[in-house]
GROMACS .gro file of C-alpha atoms in nm:
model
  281
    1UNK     CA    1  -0.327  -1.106   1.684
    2UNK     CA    2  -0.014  -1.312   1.694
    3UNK     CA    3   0.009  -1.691   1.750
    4UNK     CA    4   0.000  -1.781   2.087
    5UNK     CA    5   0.063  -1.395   2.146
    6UNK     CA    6   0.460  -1.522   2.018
    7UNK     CA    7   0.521  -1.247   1.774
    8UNK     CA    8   0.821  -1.486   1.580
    9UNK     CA    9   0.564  -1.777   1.578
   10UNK     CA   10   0.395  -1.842   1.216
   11UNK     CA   11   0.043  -1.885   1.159
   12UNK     CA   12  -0.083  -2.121   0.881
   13UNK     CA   13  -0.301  -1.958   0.595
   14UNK     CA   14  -0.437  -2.057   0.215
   15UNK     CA   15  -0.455  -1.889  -0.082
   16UNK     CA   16  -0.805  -1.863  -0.178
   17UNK     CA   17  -0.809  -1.695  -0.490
   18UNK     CA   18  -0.449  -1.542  -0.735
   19UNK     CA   19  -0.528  -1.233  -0.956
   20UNK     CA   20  -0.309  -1.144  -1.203
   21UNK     CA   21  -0.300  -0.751  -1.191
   22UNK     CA   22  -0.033  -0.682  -1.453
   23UNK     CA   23  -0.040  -0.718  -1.812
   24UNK     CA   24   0.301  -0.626  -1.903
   25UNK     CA   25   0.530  -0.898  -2.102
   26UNK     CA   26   0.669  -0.944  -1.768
   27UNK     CA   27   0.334  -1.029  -1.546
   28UNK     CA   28   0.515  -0.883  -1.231
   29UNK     CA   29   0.244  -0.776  -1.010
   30UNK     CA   30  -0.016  -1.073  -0.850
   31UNK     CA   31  -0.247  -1.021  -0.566
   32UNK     CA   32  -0.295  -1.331  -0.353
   33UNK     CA   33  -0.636  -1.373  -0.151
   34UNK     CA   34  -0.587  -1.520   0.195
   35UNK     CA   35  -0.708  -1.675   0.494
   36UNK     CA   36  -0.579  -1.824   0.796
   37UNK     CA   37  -0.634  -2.181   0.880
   38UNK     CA   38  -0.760  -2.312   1.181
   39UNK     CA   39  -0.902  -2.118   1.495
   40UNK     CA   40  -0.658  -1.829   1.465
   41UNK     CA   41  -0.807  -1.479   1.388
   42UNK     CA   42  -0.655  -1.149   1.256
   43UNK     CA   43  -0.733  -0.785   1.281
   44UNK     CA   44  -0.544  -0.518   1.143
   45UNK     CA   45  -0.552  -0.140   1.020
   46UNK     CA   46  -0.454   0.041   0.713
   47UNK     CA   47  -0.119   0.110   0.653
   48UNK     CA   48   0.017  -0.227   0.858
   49UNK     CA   49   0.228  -0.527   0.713
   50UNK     CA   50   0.289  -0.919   0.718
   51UNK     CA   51   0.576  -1.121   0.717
   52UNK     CA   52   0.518  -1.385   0.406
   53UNK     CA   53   0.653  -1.693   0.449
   54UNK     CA   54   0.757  -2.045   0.231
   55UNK     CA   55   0.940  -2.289   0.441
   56UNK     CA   56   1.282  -2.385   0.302
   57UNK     CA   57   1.286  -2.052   0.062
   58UNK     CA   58   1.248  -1.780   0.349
   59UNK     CA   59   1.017  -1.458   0.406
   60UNK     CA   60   0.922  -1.126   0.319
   61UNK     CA   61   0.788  -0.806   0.426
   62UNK     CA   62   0.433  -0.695   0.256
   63UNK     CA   63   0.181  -0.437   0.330
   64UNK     CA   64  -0.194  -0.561   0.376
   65UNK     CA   65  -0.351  -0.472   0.026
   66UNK     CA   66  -0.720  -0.465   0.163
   67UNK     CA   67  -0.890  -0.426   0.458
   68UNK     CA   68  -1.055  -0.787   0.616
   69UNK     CA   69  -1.296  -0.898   0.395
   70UNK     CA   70  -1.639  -1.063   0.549
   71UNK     CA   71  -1.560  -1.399   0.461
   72UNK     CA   72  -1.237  -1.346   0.664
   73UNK     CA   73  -1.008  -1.302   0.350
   74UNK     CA   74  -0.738  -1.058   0.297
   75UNK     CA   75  -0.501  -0.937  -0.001
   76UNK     CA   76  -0.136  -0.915  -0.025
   77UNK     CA   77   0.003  -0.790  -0.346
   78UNK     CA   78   0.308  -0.897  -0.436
   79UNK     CA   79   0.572  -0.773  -0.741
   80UNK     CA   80   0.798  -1.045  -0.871
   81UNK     CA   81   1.183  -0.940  -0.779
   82UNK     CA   82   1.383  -1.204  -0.662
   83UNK     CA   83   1.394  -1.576  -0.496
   84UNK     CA   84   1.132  -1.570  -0.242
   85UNK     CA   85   0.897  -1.353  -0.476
   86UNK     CA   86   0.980  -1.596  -0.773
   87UNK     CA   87   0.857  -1.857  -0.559
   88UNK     CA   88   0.537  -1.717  -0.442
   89UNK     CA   89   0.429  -1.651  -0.770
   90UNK     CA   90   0.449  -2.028  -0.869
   91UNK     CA   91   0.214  -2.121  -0.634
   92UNK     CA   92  -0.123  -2.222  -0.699
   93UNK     CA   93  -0.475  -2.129  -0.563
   94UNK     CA   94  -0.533  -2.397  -0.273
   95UNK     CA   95  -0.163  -2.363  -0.142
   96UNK     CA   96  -0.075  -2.326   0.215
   97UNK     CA   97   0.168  -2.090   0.313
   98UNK     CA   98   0.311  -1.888   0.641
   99UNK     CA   99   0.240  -1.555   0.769
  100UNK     CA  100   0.351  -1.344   1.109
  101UNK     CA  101   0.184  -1.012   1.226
  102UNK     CA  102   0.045  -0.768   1.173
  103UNK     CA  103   0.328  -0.531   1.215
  104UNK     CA  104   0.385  -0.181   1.230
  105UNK     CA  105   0.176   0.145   1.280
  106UNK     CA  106  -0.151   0.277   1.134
  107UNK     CA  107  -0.257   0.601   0.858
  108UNK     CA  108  -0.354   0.879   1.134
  109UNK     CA  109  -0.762   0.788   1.038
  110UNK     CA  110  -0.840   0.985   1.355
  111UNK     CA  111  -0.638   1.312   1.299
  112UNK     CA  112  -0.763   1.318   0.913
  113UNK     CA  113  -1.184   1.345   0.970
  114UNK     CA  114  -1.303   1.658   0.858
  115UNK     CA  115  -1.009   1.695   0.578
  116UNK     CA  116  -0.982   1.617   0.206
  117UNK     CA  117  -0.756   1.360   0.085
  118UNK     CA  118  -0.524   1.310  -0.200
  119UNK     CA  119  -0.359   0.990  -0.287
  120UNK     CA  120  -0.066   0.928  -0.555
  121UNK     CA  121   0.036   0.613  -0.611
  122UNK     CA  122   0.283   0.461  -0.838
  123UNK     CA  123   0.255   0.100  -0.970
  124UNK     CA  124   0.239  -0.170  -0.685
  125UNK     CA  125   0.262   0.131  -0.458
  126UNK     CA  126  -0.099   0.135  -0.476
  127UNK     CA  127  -0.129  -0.213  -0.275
  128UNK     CA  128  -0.046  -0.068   0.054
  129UNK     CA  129  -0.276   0.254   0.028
  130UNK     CA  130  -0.595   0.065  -0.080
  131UNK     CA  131  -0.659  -0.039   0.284
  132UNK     CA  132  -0.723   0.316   0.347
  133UNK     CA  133  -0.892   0.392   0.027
  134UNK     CA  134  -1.117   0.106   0.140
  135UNK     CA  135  -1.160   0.241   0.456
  136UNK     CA  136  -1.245   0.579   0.363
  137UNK     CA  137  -1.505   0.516   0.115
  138UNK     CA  138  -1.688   0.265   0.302
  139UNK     CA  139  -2.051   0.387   0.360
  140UNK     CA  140  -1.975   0.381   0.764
  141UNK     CA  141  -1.677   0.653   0.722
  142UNK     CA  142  -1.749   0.817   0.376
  143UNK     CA  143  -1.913   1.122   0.586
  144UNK     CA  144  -1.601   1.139   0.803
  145UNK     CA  145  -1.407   1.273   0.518
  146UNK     CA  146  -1.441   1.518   0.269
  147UNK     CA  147  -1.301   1.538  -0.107
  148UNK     CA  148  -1.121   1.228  -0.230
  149UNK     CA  149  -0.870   1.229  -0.517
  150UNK     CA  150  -0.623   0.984  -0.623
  151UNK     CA  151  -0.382   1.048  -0.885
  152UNK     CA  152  -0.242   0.646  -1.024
  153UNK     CA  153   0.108   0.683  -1.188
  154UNK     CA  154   0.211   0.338  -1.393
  155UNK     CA  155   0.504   0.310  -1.617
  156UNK     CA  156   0.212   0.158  -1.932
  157UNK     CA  157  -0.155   0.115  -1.947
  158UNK     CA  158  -0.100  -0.250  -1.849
  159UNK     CA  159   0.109  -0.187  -1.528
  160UNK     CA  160  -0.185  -0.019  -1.367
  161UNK     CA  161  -0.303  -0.226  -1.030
  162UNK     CA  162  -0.682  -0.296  -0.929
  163UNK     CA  163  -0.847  -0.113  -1.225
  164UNK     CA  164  -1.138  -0.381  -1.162
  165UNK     CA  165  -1.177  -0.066  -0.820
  166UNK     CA  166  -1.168   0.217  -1.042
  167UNK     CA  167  -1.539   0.212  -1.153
  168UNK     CA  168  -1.706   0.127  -0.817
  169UNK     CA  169  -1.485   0.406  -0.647
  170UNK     CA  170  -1.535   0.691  -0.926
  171UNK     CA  171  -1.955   0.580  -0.820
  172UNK     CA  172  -1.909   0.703  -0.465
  173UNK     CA  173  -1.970   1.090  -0.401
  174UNK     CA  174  -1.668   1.379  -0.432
  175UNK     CA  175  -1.427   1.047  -0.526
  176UNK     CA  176  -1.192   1.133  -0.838
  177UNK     CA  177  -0.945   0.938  -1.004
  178UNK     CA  178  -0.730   1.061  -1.263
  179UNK     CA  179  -0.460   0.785  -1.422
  180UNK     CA  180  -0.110   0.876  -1.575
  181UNK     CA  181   0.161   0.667  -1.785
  182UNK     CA  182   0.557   0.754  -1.877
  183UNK     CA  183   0.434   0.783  -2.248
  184UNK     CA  184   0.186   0.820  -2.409
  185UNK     CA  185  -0.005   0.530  -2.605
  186UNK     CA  186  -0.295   0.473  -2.879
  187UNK     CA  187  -0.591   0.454  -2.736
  188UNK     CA  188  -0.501   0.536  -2.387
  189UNK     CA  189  -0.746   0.849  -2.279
  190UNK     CA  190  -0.599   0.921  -1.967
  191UNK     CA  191  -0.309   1.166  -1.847
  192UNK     CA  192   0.019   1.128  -1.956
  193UNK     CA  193   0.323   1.224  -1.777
  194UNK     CA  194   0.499   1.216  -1.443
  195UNK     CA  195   0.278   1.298  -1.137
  196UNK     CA  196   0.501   1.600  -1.004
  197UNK     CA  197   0.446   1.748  -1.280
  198UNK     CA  198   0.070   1.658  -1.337
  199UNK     CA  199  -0.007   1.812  -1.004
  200UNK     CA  200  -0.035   2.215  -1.057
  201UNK     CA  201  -0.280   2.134  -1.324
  202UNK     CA  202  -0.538   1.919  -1.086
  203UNK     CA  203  -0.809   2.075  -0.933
  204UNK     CA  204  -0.703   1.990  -0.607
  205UNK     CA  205  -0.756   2.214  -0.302
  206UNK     CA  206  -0.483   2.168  -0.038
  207UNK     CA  207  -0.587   2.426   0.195
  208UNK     CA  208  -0.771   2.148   0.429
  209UNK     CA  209  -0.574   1.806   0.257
  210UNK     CA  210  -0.378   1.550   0.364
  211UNK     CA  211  -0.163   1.358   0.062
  212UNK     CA  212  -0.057   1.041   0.097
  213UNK     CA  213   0.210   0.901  -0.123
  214UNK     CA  214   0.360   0.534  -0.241
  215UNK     CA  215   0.547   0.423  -0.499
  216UNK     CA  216   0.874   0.439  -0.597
  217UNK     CA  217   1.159   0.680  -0.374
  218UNK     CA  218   1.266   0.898  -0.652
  219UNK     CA  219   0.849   0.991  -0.689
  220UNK     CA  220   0.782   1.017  -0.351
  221UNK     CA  221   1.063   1.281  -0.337
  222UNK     CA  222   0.947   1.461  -0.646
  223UNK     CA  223   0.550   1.467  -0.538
  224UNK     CA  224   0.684   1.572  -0.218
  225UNK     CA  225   0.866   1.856  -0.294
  226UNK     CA  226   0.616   1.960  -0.558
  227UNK     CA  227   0.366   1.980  -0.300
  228UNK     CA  228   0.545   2.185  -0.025
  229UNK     CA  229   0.612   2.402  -0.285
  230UNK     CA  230   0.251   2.480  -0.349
  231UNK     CA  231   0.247   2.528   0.051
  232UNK     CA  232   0.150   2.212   0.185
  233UNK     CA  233   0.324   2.145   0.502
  234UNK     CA  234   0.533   1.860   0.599
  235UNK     CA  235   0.331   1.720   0.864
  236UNK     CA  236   0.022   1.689   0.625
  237UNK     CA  237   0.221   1.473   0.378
  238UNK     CA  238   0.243   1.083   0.463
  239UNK     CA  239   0.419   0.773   0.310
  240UNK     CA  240   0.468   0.385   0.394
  241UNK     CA  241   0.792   0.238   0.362
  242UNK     CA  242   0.901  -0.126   0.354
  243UNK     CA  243   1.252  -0.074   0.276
  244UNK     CA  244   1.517  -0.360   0.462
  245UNK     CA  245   1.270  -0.532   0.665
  246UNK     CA  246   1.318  -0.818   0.795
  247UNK     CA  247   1.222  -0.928   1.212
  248UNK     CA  248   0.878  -0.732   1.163
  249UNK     CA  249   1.006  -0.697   1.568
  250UNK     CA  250   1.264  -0.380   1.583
  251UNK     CA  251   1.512  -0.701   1.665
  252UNK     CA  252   1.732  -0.694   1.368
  253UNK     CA  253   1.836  -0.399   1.355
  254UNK     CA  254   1.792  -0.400   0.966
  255UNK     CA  255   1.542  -0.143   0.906
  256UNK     CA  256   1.651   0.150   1.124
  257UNK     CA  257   1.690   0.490   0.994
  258UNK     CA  258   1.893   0.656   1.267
  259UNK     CA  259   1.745   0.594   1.587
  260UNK     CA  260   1.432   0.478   1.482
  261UNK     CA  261   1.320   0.107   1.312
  262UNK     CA  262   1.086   0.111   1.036
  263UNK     CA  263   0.907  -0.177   1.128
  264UNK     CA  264   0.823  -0.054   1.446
  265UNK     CA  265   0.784   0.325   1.424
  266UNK     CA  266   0.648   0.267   1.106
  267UNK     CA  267   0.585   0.225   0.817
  268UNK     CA  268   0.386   0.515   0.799
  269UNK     CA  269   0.557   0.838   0.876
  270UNK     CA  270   0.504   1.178   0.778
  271UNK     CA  271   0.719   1.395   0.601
  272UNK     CA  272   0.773   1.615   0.887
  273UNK     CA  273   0.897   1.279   1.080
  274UNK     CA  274   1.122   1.185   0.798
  275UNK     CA  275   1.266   1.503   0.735
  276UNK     CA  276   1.426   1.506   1.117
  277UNK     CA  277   1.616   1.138   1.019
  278UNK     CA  278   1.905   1.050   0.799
  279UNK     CA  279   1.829   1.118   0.484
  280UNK     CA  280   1.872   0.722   0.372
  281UNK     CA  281   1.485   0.632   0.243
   0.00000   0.00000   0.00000
């Protein structure tokens, strides 16, 4: 819900609670716990995004990283990269700050009961498919779906987002997560290597399976293609993108990839949408 149904107008919110997710020299990756201030409400679905504001240093585009928690809290996840990230990262637990939204479209939920799902994520690209992870394996909708694998790419063992998940959603039935780094490290026990080429070996059946893919472009591109080689088809394959956001309103004009904006039309497309724009993602 917007303020005052004004989709440009900001709404006040706190940061509750700042978990550092990376371990990496560089400690790039924070989630920040939220909550809106005052009498204003929110509701939102997986796959959806915020416009993250700090007066006087501007705002950014970021994907809900968890579905509305019952004490009315919700998670961004943000990766350090330049001013207005810098910024947010200095702040404290207790700050205020600004947010607009929700934006954007919704995962197909609907269209995907009765199917398996397979999720591959790389790094922060996690953040924005959690939602539906959340979703899915919540006791209400568990039964509406069947097989659930996820397959979590990180560059090192201590790039890998949310691993404080991992064990409660490995505890819920047919739920398997494999994890993969670039190299290989002492001690680590998991899989090692890209996930395009991880995938052949998985015990995945795609014959009733929708993927769903974030991370980085050049991965998307390669999981794609390594699945529609195996035979899954384009419209089965889904993605968010956030790239050159910046309204959150189709105003701007910034985001568009041909005829469409992503803010508005998306961010979730298929692959079957994507393949009939420019090829610019």
């Amino acid at each position: 819900m917007y303020h005052d149904n004004n989709p440009y107008l900001p709404m006040k919110a706190k940061i509750e609670r700042i978990i550092q997710e990376t371990s990496s020299p560089d400690l790039d990756v924070k989630t920040f716990k939220m909550k809106l201030l005052g009498d204003e409400s929110l509701s939102f679905l997986p796959g959806q995004f915020i416009e993250f504001s700090i007066p006087g240093f501007g705002e950014c585009p970021f994907g809900f990283a968890s579905m509305l928690q019952d004490d009315g809290c919700f998670d961004i996840t943000i990766k350090r990269t330049g001013k207005v990230t810098n910024r947010i990262h200095a702040l404290d637990e207790g700050a205020n700050v600004w947010i607009r939204g929700p934006f954007g479209n919704t995962f197909p939920l609907e269209k995907m009961e009765g199917s398996d799902l397979f999720y591959v994520a790389g790094g922060i690209g996690l953040a924005p498919l959690r939602p539906f992870i959340q979703y899915v394996l919540s006791p209400e909708n568990r039964k509406k779906y069947g097989k659930v694998n996820m397959l979590l790419a990180a560059r090192s063992s201590t790039d890998h987002c949310f691993t404080y998940d991992y064990d409660t959603w490995r505890t819920i039935g047919d739920t398997t997560i494999q994890q993969t780094i670039d190299r290989d490290e002492p001690d680590w026990t998991g899989l090692v290597g890209f996930p395009h080429n991880l995938i052949k070996d998985m015990a995945i059946d795609l014959s009733n399976c929708y993927a769903v893919l974030c991370g980085p472009p050049i991965m998307i591109k390669a999981v794609q293609e390594t699945l529609t080689d195996m035979g899954m088809p384009l419209d089965r394959l889904y993605t968010t993108l956030e790239m050159r956001m910046t309204c959150g309103v189709g105003k701007c004009a910034k985001c568009n990839i041909g005829h469409q904006y992503i803010c508005v039309d998306g961010p979730v497309f298929s692959m079957a949408e994507l393949s009939a724009m420019p090829n610019e993602y």
